[in-house]
Amino acid sequence: MAVAQSSARIGASKGFTYTTFTAAEEALKQEVREFLRAELPTGSYRPCLGMSADHDGEFTKKMAARGWVGMSVPTRYGGPARSAVDRFIVVEEMLKAGAPIGAHWVADRQSAPTIMRFGTDEQREKFLPAIARGEMWFSIGMSEPDAGSDLAAVRTTATRTDGGWLLNGTKIWTSNAMQNHWFIVLCRTSPNEGDRHEGLSQFLVELHGTPGLQINPIAFLDGTYHFNEVVMTDVFVPDEQVLGEIGRGWSQVNSELAYERAGPDRFLSVYSTFEQLLREKLAEGELDARSYDAFGRITARYWALRNLSFSISRTIDQGGAPAVEASIVKDLGTSFEQEMIALLHDLWDDEEPSQEAATLGNRLLAACILTGPSFTIRGGTNEILRTVANKGLAAWHGVSR
Amino acid sequence: MSGQGNFDGADEYTVEVADPLLMETLHRLFTQTCSHEVIQAAETAGWADTIWEPLAGTGAPWVGVDEAVGGSGGSLVDAVGVLKLAGRYTVPLPVAETGLLGGWLAGAAGLALPEGPLTVVPGRPQDRLTLDGDTLSGVAQRVPWAAKATYILAIVGDEIIAVQPGADGVDIETVRNLAGEPRETVRFERAPLAHRATAPAGVDAAALRRRGALCRSAQIAGACERIAELTVEYAGQRSQFGQKINRFQAVAAHLVRLSSEATLIGMALDATTYAIGQGDAAFEIASLKSIAGDSGSDVIARAHQVHGAIGMTREFVLHHLSRRVMSWREEFGSTSWWREELGRMVGGVGADALWPLISEGSASLQR
Ligand SMILES: Cc1cc2nc3c(=O)[nH]c(=O)nc-3n(C[C@H](O)[C@H](O)[C@H](O)COP(=O)(O)OP(=O)(O)OC[C@H]3O[C@@H](n4cnc5c(N)ncnc54)[C@H](O)[C@@H]3O)c2cc1C
């Protein structure tokens, strides 16, 4: 009998290797499920929609007590040093349940691994244990009014001053800046001439109590508030808060973005809505063929997508860097969930969706309809991802280019 | 040998993959024998001896059928690997029918495997087959390569029966699928049975349909994998407006998406094959066949769009693959049939068991 990880992979699905849980991983899954049954029994709360989840510091601290926040952080920095697969398990169970994981989301997914990778030992000591305790929360300071997809066009500048840097510029779409403690800011440290990917740098900046830094709220289209504009005027950042190397910001930010792309967050935003609608529809009695058809399509795709995403976590644990695969999962996952909102909407067209509707399923569906368009924008638009993936495609297929 | 992951080594996971030596051998054999011209000619003749002879020589059509009943042995994973390659190289022969389908039925009925190919009656809703003493009467539709098979096997009631296509009272009308593969209408009029046996537990019309769906999905997975490679390669060679067409974003989007959908089918196939090895896999097979149909349709539509007019010709190889996907997605349960079937399973387990079903598959139903 041949087993996976043998080198000859003819006939196996390209770039992705099917994998299953070990006994220890299975036990972790059961532990997370028990935790959720106790903390969030079905029907006791309104599920959140995937990663744009409620910001609940108490819930985050309970998770941290289990070792489920800052999961990648090594033990010498106070973390649980879990594998990518372990994090996959915790994240998918949380997203599936629509748990309020908003407070630690960014810190756990990308800030902690970025600080671990590029930070100084002092920075690791300062940030990582606090992240793993669920006490230090992060935002992302990348986008600007004139730098969205074209991130290298950022105009926020950092100029040298005594003992540090002075930051000037405006960051935008900064999710949860009003509640989080820190953000990692991408700035220009030398002029945008020649190779525009050079001369960029990252800084760790405290969001509250920093002179010259102002947070202005931006209302989201469904009436909720998590978007912000962060204006910085001569904000002093000491040298100890330079993250990584001055001038290497572009490659650092790209490695940070890679953490963003392939996880279950890219296909588990609508799941809790689907489950609730199914619960309500079944309670009404026998379903028609059209409903079964839609449920079949949705379920099959969830199952297959989940296996792709799981396989990426395993590859990462084995030292791989699955870049094309990550883009594939984000593109497939986010477009599928948008298509799915339309499918579900069609089935419930006897009742107009409303955020104030009588049934939970309808209220959740209303929220999905309103926020669904953002799925293919956040974390890099799907157009950009496909362009990036296309560059590696011939090599990925092993054909001449 | 087991997977080495980034965990303490306390425990490990093991996922079987198809025998690399067998895969290499077939890869080479198909590359040599399945030329564009041979596949084209097979469509007219309904057969290709130049492929069947060497293929039968390797024993590959009987992989996955127990040696005790005359098969080649090997695991189901190996057999699925064979079919995926057969799909990839558009092998115009009853590979699935001879092994995983016919060989399985013959083995279950205690019928010694003959040297030649086998076929099965897929079991269409319109089919009417009745037994009368030791004879068979009625009509069976879409029987693959019926005229070429040594035996036509069918499930009638709770029995497995075998009839020789050349026997008295058997009339075969040539019908072909969209890819030109024989899918014949067979009329039986008091045709003598070559063999009959009560079907053992687990062998019935539904089980045959599931196996057929697995086989066609494996073939679709192989075909789609090759379509993706061909299309990405073509878009890197064809120039318009002074540049390679893969530089155009609209084309790039097709290339990425069709590669993704092809990969999704491959993953669904691997997950299903694994699940079958663990026990009941009704959920996985229903998911697999509906994904093979939906994603396969997307793959061929985009591949044709990227190829332009050349892809619409018989001269270019794409049609061998795309027409097979068009055909196979309909067989052993259409895409929408399987979607609905799956939807009924979902309705049956209910909302609380949905996530275990998605994340653990059929295994979640056995607790
Ligand atoms: C819910 C949400 C939360 C977010 N949170 C944060 C956050 O916390 N921190 C942060 O820094 N950012 C955040 N963002 C911003 C996000 O990263 C950007 O929205 C994204 O990178 C796209 O930039 P843009 O909105 O300026 O669109 P643009 O770049 O202006 O794009 C507009 C359209 O043009 C297309 N386009 C642009 N360039 C190309 C090209 N070269 N080829 C093809 N098509 C192109 C895009 O695909 C898109 O369809 C968030 C966004 C959303 C929706």
PDB file of N, CA and C in Angstrom, chain A residues 1-5 9 11 13-14 16 18-20 22-24 29 33 92-93 96 271 279 292-293 296-297 299-301 303-304 314 317-318 328 331 335 386-387 390 396-397 400, chain B residues 1 3-4 6-7 11 13-17 24 84 229 233 246 249 252 256-257 259-261 263 266 268 270-272 274 287 291 294-295 339 342-344 346 352 354-355 358-360:
ATOM      1  N   MET A   1       0.850  -1.207   0.000  1.00  0.00           N
ATOM      2  CA  MET A   1       0.000   0.000   0.000  1.00  0.00           C
ATOM      3  C   MET A   1       0.876   1.243   0.000  1.00  0.00           C
ATOM      4  N   ALA A   2       0.569   2.130  -0.915  1.00  0.00           N
ATOM      5  CA  ALA A   2       1.294   3.400  -0.942  1.00  0.00           C
ATOM      6  C   ALA A   2       0.531   4.416  -0.114  1.00  0.00           C
ATOM      7  N   VAL A   3       1.211   5.371   0.471  1.00  0.00           N
ATOM      8  CA  VAL A   3       0.518   6.378   1.276  1.00  0.00           C
ATOM      9  C   VAL A   3       0.891   7.771   0.814  1.00  0.00           C
ATOM     10  N   ALA A   4       0.088   8.749   1.267  1.00  0.00           N
ATOM     11  CA  ALA A   4       0.330  10.132   0.903  1.00  0.00           C
ATOM     12  C   ALA A   4       1.744  10.521   1.312  1.00  0.00           C
ATOM     13  N   GLN A   5       2.256  11.553   0.667  1.00  0.00           N
ATOM     14  CA  GLN A   5       3.606  12.036   0.886  1.00  0.00           C
ATOM     15  C   GLN A   5       4.649  11.193   0.151  1.00  0.00           C
ATOM     16  N   ARG A   9       2.984  11.410  -7.500  1.00  0.00           N
ATOM     17  CA  ARG A   9       1.635  11.861  -7.188  1.00  0.00           C
ATOM     18  C   ARG A   9       0.775  11.862  -8.442  1.00  0.00           C
ATOM     19  N   GLY A  11      -2.024  11.172 -10.725  1.00  0.00           N
ATOM     20  CA  GLY A  11      -3.356  10.690 -10.404  1.00  0.00           C
ATOM     21  C   GLY A  11      -3.892  11.295  -9.124  1.00  0.00           C
ATOM     22  N   SER A  13      -4.795  14.749  -6.701  1.00  0.00           N
ATOM     23  CA  SER A  13      -5.229  16.087  -7.074  1.00  0.00           C
ATOM     24  C   SER A  13      -4.104  17.085  -6.841  1.00  0.00           C
ATOM     25  N   LYS A  14      -3.858  17.824  -7.878  1.00  0.00           N
ATOM     26  CA  LYS A  14      -2.689  18.675  -7.974  1.00  0.00           C
ATOM     27  C   LYS A  14      -2.552  19.692  -6.838  1.00  0.00           C
ATOM     28  N   PHE A  16      -2.813  19.780  -3.897  1.00  0.00           N
ATOM     29  CA  PHE A  16      -3.556  19.559  -2.660  1.00  0.00           C
ATOM     30  C   PHE A  16      -3.514  18.074  -2.334  1.00  0.00           C
ATOM     31  N   TYR A  18      -5.090  15.209   0.038  1.00  0.00           N
ATOM     32  CA  TYR A  18      -6.153  14.909   0.997  1.00  0.00           C
ATOM     33  C   TYR A  18      -5.535  14.441   2.310  1.00  0.00           C
ATOM     34  N   THR A  19      -6.098  14.900   3.397  1.00  0.00           N
ATOM     35  CA  THR A  19      -5.539  14.535   4.694  1.00  0.00           C
ATOM     36  C   THR A  19      -6.663  14.326   5.700  1.00  0.00           C
ATOM     37  N   THR A  20      -6.340  13.685   6.798  1.00  0.00           N
ATOM     38  CA  THR A  20      -7.345  13.441   7.836  1.00  0.00           C
ATOM     39  C   THR A  20      -6.758  13.824   9.193  1.00  0.00           C
ATOM     40  N   THR A  22      -5.345  13.462  12.975  1.00  0.00           N
ATOM     41  CA  THR A  22      -4.736  12.483  13.872  1.00  0.00           C
ATOM     42  C   THR A  22      -5.643  12.358  15.095  1.00  0.00           C
ATOM     43  N   ALA A  23      -5.334  11.399  15.950  1.00  0.00           N
ATOM     44  CA  ALA A  23      -6.151  11.222  17.155  1.00  0.00           C
ATOM     45  C   ALA A  23      -6.101  12.473  18.031  1.00  0.00           C
ATOM     46  N   ALA A  24      -4.921  13.093  18.124  1.00  0.00           N
ATOM     47  CA  ALA A  24      -4.783  14.291  18.956  1.00  0.00           C
ATOM     48  C   ALA A  24      -5.605  15.443  18.367  1.00  0.00           C
ATOM     49  N   LYS A  29     -10.667  18.842  18.386  1.00  0.00           N
ATOM     50  CA  LYS A  29     -11.969  19.196  17.801  1.00  0.00           C
ATOM     51  C   LYS A  29     -13.094  18.949  18.812  1.00  0.00           C
ATOM     52  N   ARG A  33     -15.683  21.639  20.452  1.00  0.00           N
ATOM     53  CA  ARG A  33     -17.143  21.474  20.350  1.00  0.00           C
ATOM     54  C   ARG A  33     -17.793  21.510  21.726  1.00  0.00           C
ATOM     55  N   GLU A  92     -12.256  26.779  12.362  1.00  0.00           N
ATOM     56  CA  GLU A  92     -13.446  26.336  11.629  1.00  0.00           C
ATOM     57  C   GLU A  92     -14.614  26.060  12.579  1.00  0.00           C
ATOM     58  N   GLU A  93     -14.316  25.529  13.759  1.00  0.00           N
ATOM     59  CA  GLU A  93     -15.405  25.272  14.701  1.00  0.00           C
ATOM     60  C   GLU A  93     -16.012  26.592  15.201  1.00  0.00           C
ATOM     61  N   LYS A  96     -17.964  28.211  12.205  1.00  0.00           N
ATOM     62  CA  LYS A  96     -19.153  27.395  11.974  1.00  0.00           C
ATOM     63  C   LYS A  96     -20.256  27.785  12.946  1.00  0.00           C
ATOM     64  N   TYR A 271     -22.207  30.076   6.594  1.00  0.00           N
ATOM     65  CA  TYR A 271     -22.609  28.745   7.063  1.00  0.00           C
ATOM     66  C   TYR A 271     -23.678  28.793   8.157  1.00  0.00           C
ATOM     67  N   ARG A 279     -32.785  24.698   9.598  1.00  0.00           N
ATOM     68  CA  ARG A 279     -33.509  24.337  10.821  1.00  0.00           C
ATOM     69  C   ARG A 279     -34.959  24.822  10.738  1.00  0.00           C
ATOM     70  N   TYR A 292     -34.238  20.902  -2.012  1.00  0.00           N
ATOM     71  CA  TYR A 292     -33.270  19.818  -1.873  1.00  0.00           C
ATOM     72  C   TYR A 292     -32.101  20.022  -2.825  1.00  0.00           C
ATOM     73  N   ASP A 293     -32.411  20.446  -4.035  1.00  0.00           N
ATOM     74  CA  ASP A 293     -31.375  20.674  -5.035  1.00  0.00           C
ATOM     75  C   ASP A 293     -30.376  21.720  -4.525  1.00  0.00           C
ATOM     76  N   GLY A 296     -28.324  20.439  -1.629  1.00  0.00           N
ATOM     77  CA  GLY A 296     -27.320  19.502  -2.115  1.00  0.00           C
ATOM     78  C   GLY A 296     -26.119  20.235  -2.677  1.00  0.00           C
ATOM     79  N   ARG A 297     -26.368  21.214  -3.510  1.00  0.00           N
ATOM     80  CA  ARG A 297     -25.246  21.944  -4.113  1.00  0.00           C
ATOM     81  C   ARG A 297     -24.401  22.627  -3.031  1.00  0.00           C
ATOM     82  N   THR A 299     -24.158  21.954   0.231  1.00  0.00           N
ATOM     83  CA  THR A 299     -23.470  21.023   1.128  1.00  0.00           C
ATOM     84  C   THR A 299     -22.255  20.382   0.451  1.00  0.00           C
ATOM     85  N   ALA A 300     -22.424  19.973  -0.792  1.00  0.00           N
ATOM     86  CA  ALA A 300     -21.319  19.321  -1.505  1.00  0.00           C
ATOM     87  C   ALA A 300     -20.132  20.264  -1.616  1.00  0.00           C
ATOM     88  N   ARG A 301     -20.411  21.506  -1.923  1.00  0.00           N
ATOM     89  CA  ARG A 301     -19.322  22.455  -2.113  1.00  0.00           C
ATOM     90  C   ARG A 301     -18.639  22.806  -0.795  1.00  0.00           C
ATOM     91  N   TRP A 303     -18.284  20.825   1.678  1.00  0.00           N
ATOM     92  CA  TRP A 303     -17.474  19.646   1.997  1.00  0.00           C
ATOM     93  C   TRP A 303     -16.158  19.635   1.206  1.00  0.00           C
ATOM     94  N   ALA A 304     -16.248  19.886  -0.085  1.00  0.00           N
ATOM     95  CA  ALA A 304     -15.038  19.834  -0.918  1.00  0.00           C
ATOM     96  C   ALA A 304     -14.102  21.008  -0.621  1.00  0.00           C
ATOM     97  N   ARG A 314      -2.246  21.505   6.395  1.00  0.00           N
ATOM     98  CA  ARG A 314      -1.309  20.383   6.547  1.00  0.00           C
ATOM     99  C   ARG A 314      -0.021  20.675   5.776  1.00  0.00           C
ATOM    100  N   ASP A 317       2.163  23.020   7.685  1.00  0.00           N
ATOM    101  CA  ASP A 317       2.858  22.338   8.778  1.00  0.00           C
ATOM    102  C   ASP A 317       4.040  21.522   8.277  1.00  0.00           C
ATOM    103  N   GLN A 318       3.967  21.097   7.030  1.00  0.00           N
ATOM    104  CA  GLN A 318       5.068  20.299   6.477  1.00  0.00           C
ATOM    105  C   GLN A 318       6.123  21.180   5.817  1.00  0.00           C
ATOM    106  N   ILE A 328      -6.597  30.048  -4.743  1.00  0.00           N
ATOM    107  CA  ILE A 328      -7.692  29.215  -5.230  1.00  0.00           C
ATOM    108  C   ILE A 328      -8.784  29.092  -4.174  1.00  0.00           C
ATOM    109  N   ASP A 331     -10.642  32.472  -3.755  1.00  0.00           N
ATOM    110  CA  ASP A 331     -11.499  32.782  -4.904  1.00  0.00           C
ATOM    111  C   ASP A 331     -12.727  31.873  -4.934  1.00  0.00           C
ATOM    112  N   SER A 335     -16.540  33.364  -3.709  1.00  0.00           N
ATOM    113  CA  SER A 335     -17.565  33.454  -4.764  1.00  0.00           C
ATOM    114  C   SER A 335     -18.691  32.462  -4.512  1.00  0.00           C
ATOM    115  N   ARG A 386      -6.665  36.449  -8.627  1.00  0.00           N
ATOM    116  CA  ARG A 386      -6.595  35.619  -9.833  1.00  0.00           C
ATOM    117  C   ARG A 386      -5.410  36.034 -10.700  1.00  0.00           C
ATOM    118  N   THR A 387      -5.131  37.339 -10.726  1.00  0.00           N
ATOM    119  CA  THR A 387      -3.977  37.804 -11.496  1.00  0.00           C
ATOM    120  C   THR A 387      -2.694  37.240 -10.901  1.00  0.00           C
ATOM    121  N   ASN A 390      -2.520  33.449 -11.578  1.00  0.00           N
ATOM    122  CA  ASN A 390      -2.275  33.143 -12.993  1.00  0.00           C
ATOM    123  C   ASN A 390      -0.785  33.089 -13.307  1.00  0.00           C
ATOM    124  N   TRP A 396       2.516  25.422 -11.923  1.00  0.00           N
ATOM    125  CA  TRP A 396       1.692  24.603 -11.040  1.00  0.00           C
ATOM    126  C   TRP A 396       1.180  23.369 -11.774  1.00  0.00           C
ATOM    127  N   HIS A 397       0.800  23.572 -13.035  1.00  0.00           N
ATOM    128  CA  HIS A 397       0.318  22.439 -13.834  1.00  0.00           C
ATOM    129  C   HIS A 397       1.455  21.638 -14.446  1.00  0.00           C
ATOM    130  N   SER A 400       4.477  23.787 -20.206  1.00  0.00           N
ATOM    131  CA  SER A 400       5.365  24.847 -20.678  1.00  0.00           C
ATOM    132  C   SER A 400       4.602  26.158 -20.746  1.00  0.00           C
TER     133      SER A 400
ATOM    134  N   MET B   1       4.869   3.568   6.053  1.00  0.00           N
ATOM    135  CA  MET B   1       5.265   4.972   5.959  1.00  0.00           C
ATOM    136  C   MET B   1       4.051   5.861   6.209  1.00  0.00           C
ATOM    137  N   GLY B   3       2.485  10.058   7.102  1.00  0.00           N
ATOM    138  CA  GLY B   3       2.746  11.480   6.919  1.00  0.00           C
ATOM    139  C   GLY B   3       3.497  12.029   8.110  1.00  0.00           C
ATOM    140  N   GLN B   4       4.433  12.920   7.855  1.00  0.00           N
ATOM    141  CA  GLN B   4       5.112  13.551   8.980  1.00  0.00           C
ATOM    142  C   GLN B   4       4.619  14.987   9.024  1.00  0.00           C
ATOM    143  N   ASN B   6       3.766  18.604  11.589  1.00  0.00           N
ATOM    144  CA  ASN B   6       4.390  19.401  12.618  1.00  0.00           C
ATOM    145  C   ASN B   6       3.713  19.122  13.958  1.00  0.00           C
ATOM    146  N   PHE B   7       3.592  17.863  14.305  1.00  0.00           N
ATOM    147  CA  PHE B   7       3.028  17.544  15.609  1.00  0.00           C
ATOM    148  C   PHE B   7       3.979  16.587  16.298  1.00  0.00           C
ATOM    149  N   ASP B  11       1.076  10.755  17.370  1.00  0.00           N
ATOM    150  CA  ASP B  11       0.218   9.942  16.520  1.00  0.00           C
ATOM    151  C   ASP B  11       0.308  10.467  15.095  1.00  0.00           C
ATOM    152  N   TYR B  13      -1.285  10.318  10.803  1.00  0.00           N
ATOM    153  CA  TYR B  13      -2.408  10.030   9.925  1.00  0.00           C
ATOM    154  C   TYR B  13      -1.864   9.327   8.692  1.00  0.00           C
ATOM    155  N   THR B  14      -2.670   8.531   8.091  1.00  0.00           N
ATOM    156  CA  THR B  14      -2.238   7.789   6.919  1.00  0.00           C
ATOM    157  C   THR B  14      -3.329   7.831   5.859  1.00  0.00           C
ATOM    158  N   VAL B  15      -3.002   8.310   4.708  1.00  0.00           N
ATOM    159  CA  VAL B  15      -3.954   8.304   3.602  1.00  0.00           C
ATOM    160  C   VAL B  15      -3.304   7.570   2.438  1.00  0.00           C
ATOM    161  N   GLU B  16      -3.943   6.518   2.011  1.00  0.00           N
ATOM    162  CA  GLU B  16      -3.396   5.721   0.929  1.00  0.00           C
ATOM    163  C   GLU B  16      -3.511   6.464  -0.402  1.00  0.00           C
ATOM    164  N   VAL B  17      -2.491   6.378  -1.225  1.00  0.00           N
ATOM    165  CA  VAL B  17      -2.603   6.877  -2.597  1.00  0.00           C
ATOM    166  C   VAL B  17      -2.384   5.711  -3.562  1.00  0.00           C
ATOM    167  N   GLU B  24       2.494   4.813 -13.100  1.00  0.00           N
ATOM    168  CA  GLU B  24       3.560   5.081 -14.079  1.00  0.00           C
ATOM    169  C   GLU B  24       3.394   4.225 -15.318  1.00  0.00           C
ATOM    170  N   LYS B  84      -9.108   7.330 -13.228  1.00  0.00           N
ATOM    171  CA  LYS B  84      -8.766   8.738 -13.405  1.00  0.00           C
ATOM    172  C   LYS B  84      -7.811   8.895 -14.594  1.00  0.00           C
ATOM    173  N   GLU B 229      -4.684  21.524 -17.875  1.00  0.00           N
ATOM    174  CA  GLU B 229      -3.294  21.623 -18.347  1.00  0.00           C
ATOM    175  C   GLU B 229      -3.236  22.104 -19.793  1.00  0.00           C
ATOM    176  N   GLU B 233      -1.699  25.697 -21.076  1.00  0.00           N
ATOM    177  CA  GLU B 233      -0.603  25.636 -22.032  1.00  0.00           C
ATOM    178  C   GLU B 233      -0.965  26.385 -23.327  1.00  0.00           C
ATOM    179  N   ASN B 246      -2.745  34.651 -22.447  1.00  0.00           N
ATOM    180  CA  ASN B 246      -2.828  34.491 -20.976  1.00  0.00           C
ATOM    181  C   ASN B 246      -2.473  35.783 -20.245  1.00  0.00           C
ATOM    182  N   GLN B 249      -6.441  39.780 -18.638  1.00  0.00           N
ATOM    183  CA  GLN B 249      -7.034  39.404 -17.358  1.00  0.00           C
ATOM    184  C   GLN B 249      -8.293  38.559 -17.496  1.00  0.00           C
ATOM    185  N   ALA B 252      -7.092  35.185 -18.041  1.00  0.00           N
ATOM    186  CA  ALA B 252      -6.453  34.683 -16.821  1.00  0.00           C
ATOM    187  C   ALA B 252      -7.508  34.223 -15.812  1.00  0.00           C
ATOM    188  N   VAL B 256      -7.565  30.506 -14.109  1.00  0.00           N
ATOM    189  CA  VAL B 256      -7.485  30.240 -12.673  1.00  0.00           C
ATOM    190  C   VAL B 256      -8.734  29.494 -12.222  1.00  0.00           C
ATOM    191  N   ARG B 257      -9.874  29.946 -12.691  1.00  0.00           N
ATOM    192  CA  ARG B 257     -11.105  29.330 -12.216  1.00  0.00           C
ATOM    193  C   ARG B 257     -11.245  27.892 -12.711  1.00  0.00           C
ATOM    194  N   SER B 259      -8.865  25.864 -13.433  1.00  0.00           N
ATOM    195  CA  SER B 259      -7.898  25.058 -12.672  1.00  0.00           C
ATOM    196  C   SER B 259      -8.457  24.760 -11.284  1.00  0.00           C
ATOM    197  N   SER B 260      -9.107  25.761 -10.689  1.00  0.00           N
ATOM    198  CA  SER B 260      -9.665  25.597  -9.343  1.00  0.00           C
ATOM    199  C   SER B 260     -10.778  24.561  -9.332  1.00  0.00           C
ATOM    200  N   GLU B 261     -11.669  24.660 -10.301  1.00  0.00           N
ATOM    201  CA  GLU B 261     -12.807  23.728 -10.340  1.00  0.00           C
ATOM    202  C   GLU B 261     -12.313  22.306 -10.607  1.00  0.00           C
ATOM    203  N   THR B 263      -9.465  21.131  -9.718  1.00  0.00           N
ATOM    204  CA  THR B 263      -8.849  20.700  -8.460  1.00  0.00           C
ATOM    205  C   THR B 263      -9.895  20.288  -7.432  1.00  0.00           C
ATOM    206  N   GLY B 266     -10.905  16.848  -8.095  1.00  0.00           N
ATOM    207  CA  GLY B 266      -9.847  15.927  -7.673  1.00  0.00           C
ATOM    208  C   GLY B 266      -9.873  15.706  -6.164  1.00  0.00           C
ATOM    209  N   ALA B 268     -12.466  16.147  -4.163  1.00  0.00           N
ATOM    210  CA  ALA B 268     -13.688  15.414  -3.821  1.00  0.00           C
ATOM    211  C   ALA B 268     -13.501  13.921  -4.088  1.00  0.00           C
ATOM    212  N   ASP B 270     -10.588  12.226  -4.059  1.00  0.00           N
ATOM    213  CA  ASP B 270      -9.680  11.653  -3.061  1.00  0.00           C
ATOM    214  C   ASP B 270     -10.408  11.436  -1.730  1.00  0.00           C
ATOM    215  N   ALA B 271     -11.205  12.432  -1.345  1.00  0.00           N
ATOM    216  CA  ALA B 271     -11.920  12.331  -0.065  1.00  0.00           C
ATOM    217  C   ALA B 271     -12.931  11.181  -0.106  1.00  0.00           C
ATOM    218  N   THR B 272     -13.577  11.007  -1.247  1.00  0.00           N
ATOM    219  CA  THR B 272     -14.575   9.944  -1.376  1.00  0.00           C
ATOM    220  C   THR B 272     -13.916   8.565  -1.346  1.00  0.00           C
ATOM    221  N   TYR B 274     -11.201   7.765   0.036  1.00  0.00           N
ATOM    222  CA  TYR B 274     -10.796   7.492   1.422  1.00  0.00           C
ATOM    223  C   TYR B 274     -11.997   7.027   2.249  1.00  0.00           C
ATOM    224  N   SER B 287     -22.054  13.757  -3.001  1.00  0.00           N
ATOM    225  CA  SER B 287     -21.370  15.049  -3.121  1.00  0.00           C
ATOM    226  C   SER B 287     -20.422  15.040  -4.315  1.00  0.00           C
ATOM    227  N   ILE B 291     -20.547  17.416  -7.606  1.00  0.00           N
ATOM    228  CA  ILE B 291     -19.426  18.334  -7.861  1.00  0.00           C
ATOM    229  C   ILE B 291     -18.788  18.032  -9.218  1.00  0.00           C
ATOM    230  N   ASP B 294     -21.207  19.646 -11.736  1.00  0.00           N
ATOM    231  CA  ASP B 294     -21.247  21.116 -11.712  1.00  0.00           C
ATOM    232  C   ASP B 294     -19.890  21.718 -12.083  1.00  0.00           C
ATOM    233  N   SER B 295     -18.845  21.260 -11.424  1.00  0.00           N
ATOM    234  CA  SER B 295     -17.526  21.836 -11.684  1.00  0.00           C
ATOM    235  C   SER B 295     -17.017  21.412 -13.065  1.00  0.00           C
ATOM    236  N   ARG B 339     -27.665  16.044  -6.787  1.00  0.00           N
ATOM    237  CA  ARG B 339     -27.821  17.193  -5.880  1.00  0.00           C
ATOM    238  C   ARG B 339     -29.066  17.016  -5.023  1.00  0.00           C
ATOM    239  N   LEU B 342     -28.624  14.297  -2.457  1.00  0.00           N
ATOM    240  CA  LEU B 342     -27.820  14.805  -1.355  1.00  0.00           C
ATOM    241  C   LEU B 342     -28.652  15.732  -0.467  1.00  0.00           C
ATOM    242  N   GLY B 343     -29.432  16.602  -1.119  1.00  0.00           N
ATOM    243  CA  GLY B 343     -30.292  17.507  -0.359  1.00  0.00           C
ATOM    244  C   GLY B 343     -31.247  16.746   0.549  1.00  0.00           C
ATOM    245  N   ARG B 344     -31.743  15.609   0.060  1.00  0.00           N
ATOM    246  CA  ARG B 344     -32.642  14.796   0.892  1.00  0.00           C
ATOM    247  C   ARG B 344     -31.894  14.209   2.088  1.00  0.00           C
ATOM    248  N   VAL B 346     -29.398  15.638   3.546  1.00  0.00           N
ATOM    249  CA  VAL B 346     -29.209  16.781   4.445  1.00  0.00           C
ATOM    250  C   VAL B 346     -30.493  17.033   5.228  1.00  0.00           C
ATOM    251  N   ASP B 352     -28.807  20.223  13.136  1.00  0.00           N
ATOM    252  CA  ASP B 352     -27.781  20.013  14.162  1.00  0.00           C
ATOM    253  C   ASP B 352     -26.690  19.049  13.710  1.00  0.00           C
ATOM    254  N   LEU B 354     -25.707  18.810  10.550  1.00  0.00           N
ATOM    255  CA  LEU B 354     -25.173  19.240   9.255  1.00  0.00           C
ATOM    256  C   LEU B 354     -23.664  19.452   9.286  1.00  0.00           C
ATOM    257  N   TRP B 355     -23.184  20.167  10.297  1.00  0.00           N
ATOM    258  CA  TRP B 355     -21.736  20.422  10.339  1.00  0.00           C
ATOM    259  C   TRP B 355     -20.943  19.125  10.516  1.00  0.00           C
ATOM    260  N   ILE B 358     -20.734  17.650   7.085  1.00  0.00           N
ATOM    261  CA  ILE B 358     -19.809  18.334   6.182  1.00  0.00           C
ATOM    262  C   ILE B 358     -18.357  18.064   6.597  1.00  0.00           C
ATOM    263  N   SER B 359     -18.079  18.076   7.890  1.00  0.00           N
ATOM    264  CA  SER B 359     -16.685  17.986   8.316  1.00  0.00           C
ATOM    265  C   SER B 359     -16.205  16.553   8.550  1.00  0.00           C
ATOM    266  N   GLU B 360     -17.123  15.628   8.748  1.00  0.00           N
ATOM    267  CA  GLU B 360     -16.698  14.245   8.985  1.00  0.00           C
ATOM    268  C   GLU B 360     -17.263  13.277   7.966  1.00  0.00           C
TER     269      GLU B 360
END
